[in-house]
Amino acid sequence: MNERNACVIGMQWGDEGKGKIIDLLSEDFDIVVRTQGGSNAGHTVVVDKEKFVLHLIPSGILREQVTCVIGNGVVVDPEQLTEEMAGLRERNIEIPGRLLISDRAQVVMPYHKALDGAKEKALGDRKIGTTLRGIGPAYTEKVARTGIRMCDLIDPQVCRARLETQIPLVNAVLQNVYSEPPVDAAKTIDWAIRCGSELKPMVADAALFINEAVRSGQTVLFEGAQGSLLDIDFGTYPYNTSSNSSVGGMITGSGLPPREMGRVIGVLKAYITRVGAGPFPTEQDDETGAELRKRGDEFGATTGRPRRCGWFDAVAARYSAMINGVDELAITKLDVLQGLDPLKICVAYEIDGRRVESFPAQAEQLAAAQPVYEEMPGWHGDTAQGESLADLCPEAVAYVRRLCDLTGAPAKVISIGSGRDQTLVG
Ligand code: IMP
């Protein structure tokens, strides 16, 4: 392991507050790399009371000394990226020379979004509740070897040739499978070539860049997107995203070998939320859930959808700690729990009358799981300030310690508000 590097991983269904943790840590890193997902992500960072929501550009862009990399494992929506860069420029964040896009990254085409919407519509009650950002279809085409990569997008001849082959196939699916209108081939090709010429100055061999940087002594922070329970292999299949949002995706999505990966920092919210469909054993579809949503401002940063809220699930947390090899935890939004008394923690599931302490593979099994709760006293004292965990009231300290014991990793950072200064050391 290269102790100088670090990986930040979401341990739940996304929205754990990774943006803030990455922003805090990136102060000490030279390079911040996104390795999977696309504009389905929404990383919120508050700097001096100013709120930034980033979808594709790594949160490290808010630190002047950081170079940001969009790795080969990411699916890049050129329009979203251009919009995001313009938004940052308006707020005086410099981009030139600080953002690099892997030439091997896949491109999200407008027809991927059309396919995403068409498929969700066709699934009806069984829909996944995707962000409709074209993520699933873009990864589907990557694996089917019919995707367009950044190196193709910036080469007009290759881009045209690939799209001339691909668009008729996509249109056949849109029209014949989903009874949806076809996309206009000529317009799509023109759009793609235009996007390619705009992004060309930033496209490079990112794997080479990162490896050379590490060899020369620079440090890398990996910015996870989504959460481990949304991972294509380890998540609540099929109610998950289409990339490896657990730590393995950071290797295949960057080109940096495993021995260079650093310590793994797992981000856990002090309760749990989920957006979209799928099983959620500790969901509180009642006043408790509504209260958590209100206090925690639990609305999707990408889609604005209300997030489903529930009690902390230690079975899921332990599972995430295992598959990611989590070395330390960053626990977020502890302040949101202030005043809720008692607090519940799910320590096991009961499935078909049996006690289960591991995370089931099948969504139907997880949907049948009854949470086995342990109760802890809540607290009424102020949890929105302090410098270290010990500054909080004993009930809050006990709650954090219990989450760590159940998850099997120590908490090094505890976040008690959105500001950079509202952070405690464990
Ligand atoms: P997709 O990634 O848009 O295909 O959506 C698949 C599932 O992952 C849906 O349930 C989404 O709500 C969820 N999802 C995708 N990205 C995020 C994220 O960044 N935070 C939380 N949920 C997400």
Short mmCIF file of C-alpha atoms and ligand atoms in Angstrom, two decimals:
data_model
loop_
_atom_site.label_atom_id
_atom_site.label_comp_id
_atom_site.label_asym_id
_atom_site.label_seq_id
_atom_site.Cartn_x
_atom_site.Cartn_y
_atom_site.Cartn_z
CA MET A 1 0.00 0.00 0.00
CA ASN A 2 1.14 3.55 -0.70
CA GLU A 3 0.38 5.31 2.61
CA ARG A 4 0.56 8.70 0.92
CA ASN A 5 -2.52 8.05 -1.19
CA ALA A 6 -6.10 7.60 0.01
CA CYS A 7 -9.45 6.37 -1.27
CA VAL A 8 -12.76 7.86 -0.16
CA ILE A 9 -15.63 5.41 -0.50
CA GLY A 10 -19.35 5.75 0.18
CA MET A 11 -20.49 2.87 2.40
CA GLN A 12 -24.27 3.19 1.98
CA TRP A 13 -26.56 3.98 -0.96
CA GLY A 14 -24.73 7.19 -1.85
CA ASP A 15 -25.34 10.67 -0.44
CA GLU A 16 -23.18 9.95 2.61
CA GLY A 17 -21.59 13.39 2.38
CA LYS A 18 -18.45 12.35 0.50
CA GLY A 19 -18.17 15.78 -1.15
CA LYS A 20 -17.39 17.51 2.13
CA ILE A 21 -14.94 14.81 3.25
CA ILE A 22 -13.09 14.91 -0.07
CA ASP A 23 -12.97 18.69 0.10
CA LEU A 24 -11.46 18.53 3.60
CA LEU A 25 -8.89 15.87 2.76
CA SER A 26 -7.90 17.34 -0.60
CA GLU A 27 -6.09 20.15 1.18
CA ASP A 28 -3.22 17.67 1.61
CA PHE A 29 -3.22 16.07 -1.86
CA ASP A 30 -1.81 16.98 -5.25
CA ILE A 31 -4.28 15.05 -7.42
CA VAL A 32 -7.95 14.11 -6.96
CA VAL A 33 -9.32 11.41 -9.28
CA ARG A 34 -12.89 10.36 -10.06
CA THR A 35 -12.91 6.78 -11.27
CA GLN A 36 -16.52 5.73 -11.92
CA GLY A 37 -20.08 6.92 -12.37
CA GLY A 38 -21.02 10.03 -14.24
CA SER A 39 -23.34 12.97 -13.81
CA ASN A 40 -25.64 10.80 -11.70
CA ALA A 41 -23.43 11.87 -8.78
CA GLY A 42 -24.07 15.09 -6.90
CA HIS A 43 -21.31 16.13 -4.52
CA THR A 44 -22.21 19.09 -2.35
CA VAL A 45 -19.42 21.19 -0.83
CA VAL A 46 -19.87 24.35 1.24
CA VAL A 47 -16.93 26.76 1.29
CA ASP A 48 -17.33 29.96 3.32
CA LYS A 49 -21.12 29.55 3.27
CA GLU A 50 -21.03 29.26 -0.54
CA LYS A 51 -22.57 26.03 -1.83
CA PHE A 52 -21.09 24.11 -4.77
CA VAL A 53 -22.77 21.05 -6.29
CA LEU A 54 -20.44 19.03 -8.51
CA HIS A 55 -21.56 16.14 -10.70
CA LEU A 56 -18.59 15.21 -12.86
CA ILE A 57 -15.69 17.41 -11.86
CA PRO A 58 -13.88 16.08 -8.77
CA SER A 59 -14.54 18.11 -5.61
CA GLY A 60 -10.78 18.76 -5.39
CA ILE A 61 -11.27 21.53 -7.97
CA LEU A 62 -12.17 23.81 -5.04
CA ARG A 63 -8.57 23.61 -3.75
CA GLU A 64 -6.18 25.67 -5.84
CA GLN A 65 -3.19 23.33 -5.58
CA VAL A 66 -5.10 20.26 -6.77
CA THR A 67 -5.09 18.83 -10.28
CA CYS A 68 -8.31 16.94 -10.99
CA VAL A 69 -8.60 13.86 -13.16
CA ILE A 70 -11.68 12.25 -14.66
CA GLY A 71 -10.50 8.67 -14.99
CA ASN A 72 -11.20 6.06 -17.65
CA GLY A 73 -13.90 4.42 -15.51
CA VAL A 74 -16.13 7.50 -15.63
CA VAL A 75 -18.87 7.99 -18.22
CA VAL A 76 -18.62 11.61 -19.31
CA ASP A 77 -21.58 13.67 -20.41
CA PRO A 78 -19.86 16.44 -22.43
CA GLU A 79 -22.76 18.88 -22.06
CA GLN A 80 -22.93 18.48 -18.30
CA LEU A 81 -19.17 18.83 -18.05
CA THR A 82 -19.10 22.01 -20.15
CA GLU A 83 -21.95 23.48 -18.09
CA GLU A 84 -20.21 22.60 -14.84
CA MET A 85 -16.95 24.18 -15.99
CA ALA A 86 -18.79 27.36 -17.00
CA GLY A 87 -20.51 27.48 -13.58
CA LEU A 88 -17.17 27.19 -11.79
CA ARG A 89 -15.54 29.79 -14.01
CA GLU A 90 -18.33 32.24 -13.16
CA ARG A 91 -17.42 31.71 -9.52
CA ASN A 92 -13.74 32.40 -10.23
CA ILE A 93 -12.56 28.80 -9.97
CA GLU A 94 -9.74 28.30 -12.45
CA ILE A 95 -10.01 25.22 -14.69
CA PRO A 96 -7.32 25.45 -17.42
CA GLY A 97 -4.43 23.18 -16.63
CA ARG A 98 -6.24 21.77 -13.58
CA LEU A 99 -8.64 19.29 -15.17
CA LEU A 100 -7.67 16.30 -17.23
CA ILE A 101 -10.07 13.81 -18.85
CA SER A 102 -8.95 10.29 -19.63
CA ASP A 103 -8.85 9.53 -23.36
CA ARG A 104 -10.23 6.10 -22.43
CA ALA A 105 -13.31 7.41 -20.61
CA GLN A 106 -16.66 6.59 -22.22
CA VAL A 107 -18.92 9.35 -23.51
CA VAL A 108 -22.57 9.63 -22.49
CA MET A 109 -24.41 10.34 -25.74
CA PRO A 110 -27.85 11.97 -25.93
CA TYR A 111 -29.26 8.62 -27.05
CA HIS A 112 -28.10 7.01 -23.80
CA LYS A 113 -30.43 9.35 -21.94
CA ALA A 114 -33.25 8.49 -24.37
CA LEU A 115 -32.61 4.78 -23.77
CA ASP A 116 -32.46 5.28 -19.99
CA GLY A 117 -35.86 6.99 -19.99
CA ALA A 118 -37.40 4.50 -22.41
CA LYS A 119 -36.27 1.52 -20.37
CA GLU A 120 -37.49 2.97 -17.09
CA LYS A 121 -40.86 3.68 -18.69
CA ALA A 122 -41.06 0.14 -20.04
CA LEU A 123 -40.19 -1.36 -16.63
CA GLY A 124 -43.23 0.37 -15.08
CA ASP A 125 -43.64 -0.74 -11.45
CA ARG A 126 -40.31 -2.55 -11.57
CA LYS A 127 -38.33 0.52 -12.60
CA ILE A 128 -35.00 1.20 -10.89
CA GLY A 129 -35.66 4.88 -10.35
CA THR A 130 -32.47 5.92 -12.14
CA THR A 131 -31.29 9.51 -12.36
CA LEU A 132 -32.13 9.38 -16.12
CA ARG A 133 -28.60 10.63 -16.89
CA GLY A 134 -27.93 7.83 -19.38
CA ILE A 135 -25.58 6.00 -17.01
CA GLY A 136 -26.86 2.43 -17.45
CA PRO A 137 -26.98 2.57 -21.26
CA ALA A 138 -23.51 4.18 -21.44
CA TYR A 139 -21.99 1.37 -19.35
CA THR A 140 -24.02 -1.21 -21.29
CA GLU A 141 -22.43 0.01 -24.51
CA LYS A 142 -18.99 0.08 -22.91
CA VAL A 143 -19.28 -3.62 -22.08
CA ALA A 144 -20.89 -4.38 -25.44
CA ARG A 145 -17.89 -2.64 -27.06
CA THR A 146 -20.07 -0.22 -28.98
CA GLY A 147 -19.35 2.87 -26.86
CA ILE A 148 -17.70 6.10 -27.95
CA ARG A 149 -14.63 7.01 -25.91
CA MET A 150 -13.08 10.42 -25.39
CA CYS A 151 -10.24 9.51 -27.79
CA ASP A 152 -12.91 8.89 -30.46
CA LEU A 153 -14.89 12.02 -29.63
CA ILE A 154 -11.90 14.26 -30.26
CA ASP A 155 -11.12 12.61 -33.60
CA PRO A 156 -13.83 13.82 -36.01
CA GLN A 157 -13.25 11.09 -38.59
CA VAL A 158 -13.33 8.22 -36.12
CA CYS A 159 -16.21 9.79 -34.22
CA ARG A 160 -18.31 10.08 -37.39
CA ALA A 161 -17.51 6.54 -38.52
CA ARG A 162 -18.37 5.00 -35.16
CA LEU A 163 -21.59 6.93 -34.80
CA GLU A 164 -22.66 6.13 -38.36
CA THR A 165 -22.53 2.47 -37.40
CA GLN A 166 -23.99 2.85 -33.92
CA ILE A 167 -26.89 5.27 -34.33
CA PRO A 168 -28.96 3.03 -36.68
CA LEU A 169 -28.63 0.19 -34.13
CA VAL A 170 -29.70 2.48 -31.27
CA ASN A 171 -32.61 3.78 -33.33
CA ALA A 172 -33.75 0.24 -34.09
CA VAL A 173 -33.96 -0.39 -30.34
CA LEU A 174 -35.64 2.93 -29.56
CA GLN A 175 -38.27 2.43 -32.26
CA ASN A 176 -38.85 -1.30 -32.32
CA VAL A 177 -38.36 -2.22 -28.67
CA TYR A 178 -39.58 0.89 -26.89
CA SER A 179 -41.79 2.56 -29.55
CA GLU A 180 -39.91 5.80 -28.98
CA PRO A 181 -38.83 8.32 -31.65
CA PRO A 182 -35.38 7.80 -33.22
CA VAL A 183 -32.51 10.24 -32.65
CA ASP A 184 -31.40 12.42 -35.56
CA ALA A 185 -28.11 10.90 -36.76
CA ALA A 186 -26.72 13.99 -38.50
CA LYS A 187 -27.47 16.27 -35.54
CA THR A 188 -26.00 13.80 -33.07
CA ILE A 189 -22.80 13.45 -35.09
CA ASP A 190 -22.42 17.24 -35.41
CA TRP A 191 -23.04 17.62 -31.67
CA ALA A 192 -20.45 14.98 -30.84
CA ILE A 193 -17.77 16.49 -33.07
CA ARG A 194 -18.44 19.94 -31.61
CA CYS A 195 -18.17 18.60 -28.04
CA GLY A 196 -14.97 16.79 -28.97
CA SER A 197 -13.32 19.94 -30.25
CA GLU A 198 -14.31 21.85 -27.07
CA LEU A 199 -12.98 19.21 -24.70
CA LYS A 200 -9.89 18.20 -26.72
CA PRO A 201 -7.41 20.40 -24.80
CA MET A 202 -8.22 18.49 -21.60
CA VAL A 203 -8.16 14.96 -22.99
CA ALA A 204 -5.01 12.99 -22.20
CA ASP A 205 -3.65 9.62 -21.17
CA ALA A 206 -4.78 9.92 -17.56
CA ALA A 207 -3.38 6.55 -16.46
CA LEU A 208 0.07 7.63 -17.63
CA PHE A 209 -0.32 11.03 -15.98
CA ILE A 210 -1.31 9.54 -12.61
CA ASN A 211 1.39 6.87 -12.64
CA GLU A 212 4.12 9.37 -13.54
CA ALA A 213 2.85 11.78 -10.89
CA VAL A 214 2.96 9.07 -8.21
CA ARG A 215 6.42 8.02 -9.32
CA SER A 216 7.58 11.62 -8.93
CA GLY A 217 6.27 11.73 -5.35
CA GLN A 218 2.86 13.35 -5.84
CA THR A 219 -0.12 12.19 -3.80
CA VAL A 220 -3.48 10.98 -5.06
CA LEU A 221 -6.89 11.07 -3.44
CA PHE A 222 -9.54 8.86 -5.04
CA GLU A 223 -13.01 10.35 -5.00
CA GLY A 224 -15.70 7.68 -4.83
CA ALA A 225 -19.13 8.41 -6.26
CA GLN A 226 -22.43 6.75 -5.30
CA GLY A 227 -22.04 4.19 -2.51
CA SER A 228 -21.03 0.56 -2.11
CA LEU A 229 -24.65 -0.62 -1.83
CA LEU A 230 -25.18 0.78 -5.34
CA ASP A 231 -22.20 -1.16 -6.76
CA ILE A 232 -22.97 -3.20 -9.88
CA ASP A 233 -21.48 -6.36 -8.29
CA PHE A 234 -21.98 -5.85 -4.57
CA GLY A 235 -25.04 -3.62 -4.50
CA THR A 236 -28.73 -4.43 -4.19
CA TYR A 237 -28.92 -5.77 -7.75
CA PRO A 238 -30.75 -4.81 -9.93
CA TYR A 239 -31.59 -1.71 -7.86
CA ASN A 240 -28.14 -0.19 -8.14
CA THR A 241 -26.02 1.80 -10.54
CA SER A 242 -23.96 0.36 -13.40
CA SER A 243 -20.41 0.92 -12.17
CA ASN A 244 -18.19 -0.51 -9.44
CA SER A 245 -18.68 2.11 -6.77
CA SER A 246 -16.70 0.07 -4.26
CA VAL A 247 -12.92 0.22 -4.02
CA GLY A 248 -12.18 -2.12 -6.95
CA GLY A 249 -13.56 0.51 -9.33
CA MET A 250 -10.79 2.85 -8.24
CA ILE A 251 -8.16 0.52 -9.67
CA THR A 252 -9.85 -0.32 -12.96
CA GLY A 253 -11.15 3.23 -13.29
CA SER A 254 -7.78 4.97 -12.97
CA GLY A 255 -5.01 2.67 -14.18
CA LEU A 256 -3.09 3.01 -10.93
CA PRO A 257 -2.02 -0.44 -9.73
CA PRO A 258 -3.32 -1.88 -6.42
CA ARG A 259 0.01 -1.47 -4.61
CA GLU A 260 -0.28 2.30 -5.09
CA MET A 261 -3.75 2.47 -3.56
CA GLY A 262 -3.77 4.16 -0.19
CA ARG A 263 -5.74 3.78 2.99
CA VAL A 264 -9.47 3.39 2.53
CA ILE A 265 -11.65 5.97 4.21
CA GLY A 266 -15.26 4.83 4.34
CA VAL A 267 -17.92 7.51 4.61
CA LEU A 268 -21.01 6.65 6.66
CA LYS A 269 -23.94 8.87 7.42
CA ALA A 270 -25.05 8.57 11.07
CA TYR A 271 -28.38 7.28 9.71
CA ILE A 272 -29.08 6.03 6.19
CA THR A 273 -30.85 7.22 3.05
CA ARG A 274 -31.61 5.94 -0.39
CA VAL A 275 -32.97 7.54 -3.59
CA GLY A 276 -34.80 5.51 -6.19
CA ALA A 277 -36.39 2.10 -5.84
CA GLY A 278 -35.10 -1.05 -4.12
CA PRO A 279 -35.14 -2.80 -0.76
CA PHE A 280 -34.30 -0.76 2.33
CA PRO A 281 -34.75 -2.71 5.58
CA THR A 282 -34.48 0.20 8.04
CA GLU A 283 -36.60 2.65 6.04
CA GLN A 284 -38.88 4.81 8.19
CA ASP A 285 -41.78 5.68 5.94
CA ASP A 286 -43.40 7.71 8.74
CA GLU A 287 -42.86 10.85 10.86
CA THR A 288 -39.37 9.69 11.89
CA GLY A 289 -38.35 9.41 8.23
CA ALA A 290 -39.97 12.77 7.45
CA GLU A 291 -38.16 14.35 10.39
CA LEU A 292 -34.78 12.98 9.25
CA ARG A 293 -35.48 14.24 5.73
CA LYS A 294 -36.34 17.70 6.98
CA ARG A 295 -33.46 18.03 9.44
CA GLY A 296 -30.91 16.48 7.10
CA ASP A 297 -32.20 18.30 4.00
CA GLU A 298 -32.40 14.92 2.33
CA PHE A 299 -33.26 15.80 -1.25
CA GLY A 300 -31.22 14.51 -4.20
CA ALA A 301 -28.43 16.89 -5.27
CA THR A 302 -28.82 15.69 -8.87
CA THR A 303 -32.55 15.09 -9.27
CA GLY A 304 -34.08 16.97 -6.32
CA ARG A 305 -36.02 13.82 -5.39
CA PRO A 306 -36.85 13.37 -1.70
CA ARG A 307 -34.54 10.74 -0.24
CA ARG A 308 -35.96 7.77 1.65
CA CYS A 309 -34.63 7.90 5.21
CA GLY A 310 -34.08 5.30 7.92
CA TRP A 311 -32.10 4.16 10.95
CA PHE A 312 -28.43 3.24 10.74
CA ASP A 313 -27.97 -0.24 9.31
CA ALA A 314 -24.92 -1.93 10.85
CA VAL A 315 -25.34 -5.09 8.74
CA ALA A 316 -24.90 -3.01 5.59
CA ALA A 317 -22.07 -0.98 7.14
CA ARG A 318 -20.14 -4.12 8.14
CA TYR A 319 -20.59 -5.54 4.66
CA SER A 320 -19.27 -2.34 3.07
CA ALA A 321 -16.32 -2.28 5.46
CA MET A 322 -15.52 -5.84 4.41
CA ILE A 323 -15.71 -5.47 0.62
CA ASN A 324 -13.76 -2.21 0.67
CA GLY A 325 -11.23 -3.07 3.37
CA VAL A 326 -12.14 0.13 5.17
CA ASP A 327 -9.29 1.35 7.39
CA GLU A 328 -11.06 4.28 8.97
CA LEU A 329 -14.45 5.94 8.99
CA ALA A 330 -15.71 9.43 8.37
CA ILE A 331 -19.12 9.70 10.04
CA THR A 332 -21.30 12.48 8.68
CA LYS A 333 -24.43 14.38 9.70
CA LEU A 334 -24.26 13.40 13.35
CA ASP A 335 -25.86 16.76 14.23
CA VAL A 336 -29.03 15.74 12.37
CA LEU A 337 -29.80 13.19 15.09
CA GLN A 338 -29.76 15.76 17.89
CA GLY A 339 -33.13 15.67 19.70
CA LEU A 340 -34.25 12.29 18.34
CA ASP A 341 -34.68 10.05 21.35
CA PRO A 342 -34.33 7.09 21.48
CA LEU A 343 -32.13 6.24 18.50
CA LYS A 344 -32.27 2.88 16.81
CA ILE A 345 -29.48 0.89 15.18
CA CYS A 346 -30.14 -2.21 13.12
CA VAL A 347 -27.68 -4.88 14.30
CA ALA A 348 -29.02 -7.90 12.38
CA TYR A 349 -31.88 -8.96 10.11
CA GLU A 350 -34.49 -11.59 10.61
CA ILE A 351 -35.26 -13.38 7.36
CA ASP A 352 -37.77 -16.24 7.27
CA GLY A 353 -37.50 -16.56 11.05
CA ARG A 354 -33.69 -16.77 11.02
CA ARG A 355 -31.25 -14.21 12.41
CA VAL A 356 -28.92 -13.04 9.64
CA GLU A 357 -25.85 -10.89 10.15
CA SER A 358 -24.52 -10.84 6.59
CA PHE A 359 -25.89 -8.82 3.70
CA PRO A 360 -28.05 -10.98 1.37
CA ALA A 361 -27.31 -11.08 -2.36
CA GLN A 362 -30.89 -11.16 -3.53
CA ALA A 363 -33.05 -8.04 -3.51
CA GLU A 364 -36.13 -10.13 -2.67
CA GLN A 365 -34.38 -11.54 0.43
CA LEU A 366 -33.34 -8.09 1.55
CA ALA A 367 -36.90 -6.86 1.00
CA ALA A 368 -38.11 -9.63 3.33
CA ALA A 369 -35.56 -8.76 6.02
CA GLN A 370 -36.96 -7.48 9.31
CA PRO A 371 -34.45 -5.30 11.12
CA VAL A 372 -33.38 -6.34 14.61
CA TYR A 373 -32.91 -3.06 16.45
CA GLU A 374 -30.85 -2.00 19.41
CA GLU A 375 -31.91 1.25 21.08
CA MET A 376 -29.60 3.96 22.35
CA PRO A 377 -30.46 7.12 24.22
CA GLY A 378 -30.53 10.25 22.08
CA TRP A 379 -29.15 13.63 23.14
CA HIS A 380 -30.46 17.13 23.38
CA GLY A 381 -27.18 19.00 23.83
CA ASP A 382 -25.64 20.94 20.95
CA THR A 383 -23.84 18.66 18.49
CA ALA A 384 -23.11 21.37 15.93
CA GLN A 385 -19.83 22.55 17.43
CA GLY A 386 -16.64 21.27 18.99
CA GLU A 387 -13.17 20.19 17.92
CA SER A 388 -12.96 16.58 18.87
CA LEU A 389 -15.46 13.81 19.52
CA ALA A 390 -14.77 14.13 23.24
CA ASP A 391 -16.30 17.65 23.15
CA LEU A 392 -19.74 16.19 22.51
CA CYS A 393 -22.21 15.00 25.14
CA PRO A 394 -21.69 11.41 26.39
CA GLU A 395 -24.74 10.04 24.53
CA ALA A 396 -23.44 11.33 21.18
CA VAL A 397 -19.98 9.92 21.92
CA ALA A 398 -21.50 6.55 22.87
CA TYR A 399 -23.55 6.50 19.66
CA VAL A 400 -20.48 7.13 17.47
CA ARG A 401 -18.45 4.51 19.39
CA ARG A 402 -21.24 1.96 18.90
CA LEU A 403 -21.34 2.62 15.13
CA CYS A 404 -17.57 2.06 15.01
CA ASP A 405 -17.76 -1.16 17.06
CA LEU A 406 -20.52 -2.58 14.91
CA THR A 407 -18.81 -1.56 11.65
CA GLY A 408 -15.37 -2.69 12.74
CA ALA A 409 -13.35 0.47 12.01
CA PRO A 410 -12.36 3.59 13.96
CA ALA A 411 -13.84 7.02 13.19
CA LYS A 412 -11.15 9.56 12.34
CA VAL A 413 -13.50 12.32 11.22
CA ILE A 414 -16.98 13.23 12.44
CA SER A 415 -18.92 15.82 10.51
CA ILE A 416 -21.44 17.93 12.40
CA GLY A 417 -22.52 20.41 9.74
CA SER A 418 -21.86 21.35 6.13
CA GLY A 419 -19.10 23.92 6.80
CA ARG A 420 -15.42 22.98 6.62
CA ASP A 421 -15.03 24.01 10.26
CA GLN A 422 -17.92 21.84 11.48
CA THR A 423 -15.71 18.80 11.68
CA LEU A 424 -14.40 16.85 14.67
CA VAL A 425 -11.45 14.54 14.93
CA GLY A 426 -12.25 11.07 16.27
P1 IMP B 1 -28.35 5.49 -12.26
O1 IMP B 1 -26.98 5.50 -11.68
O2 IMP B 1 -28.79 6.84 -12.75
O3 IMP B 1 -28.53 4.42 -13.29
O4 IMP B 1 -29.38 5.13 -11.07
C1 IMP B 1 -29.41 3.83 -10.48
C2 IMP B 1 -29.73 3.94 -9.00
O5 IMP B 1 -28.64 4.55 -8.34
C3 IMP B 1 -30.95 4.80 -8.67
O6 IMP B 1 -31.57 4.27 -7.52
C4 IMP B 1 -30.34 6.15 -8.34
O7 IMP B 1 -31.17 6.92 -7.50
C5 IMP B 1 -29.08 5.71 -7.63
N1 IMP B 1 -27.99 6.69 -7.71
C6 IMP B 1 -27.18 6.93 -8.74
N2 IMP B 1 -26.29 7.88 -8.43
C7 IMP B 1 -26.53 8.23 -7.17
C8 IMP B 1 -25.89 9.14 -6.27
O8 IMP B 1 -24.91 9.83 -6.58
N3 IMP B 1 -26.44 9.22 -5.02
C9 IMP B 1 -27.48 8.45 -4.64
N4 IMP B 1 -28.10 7.58 -5.43
C10 IMP B 1 -27.62 7.47 -6.69
#
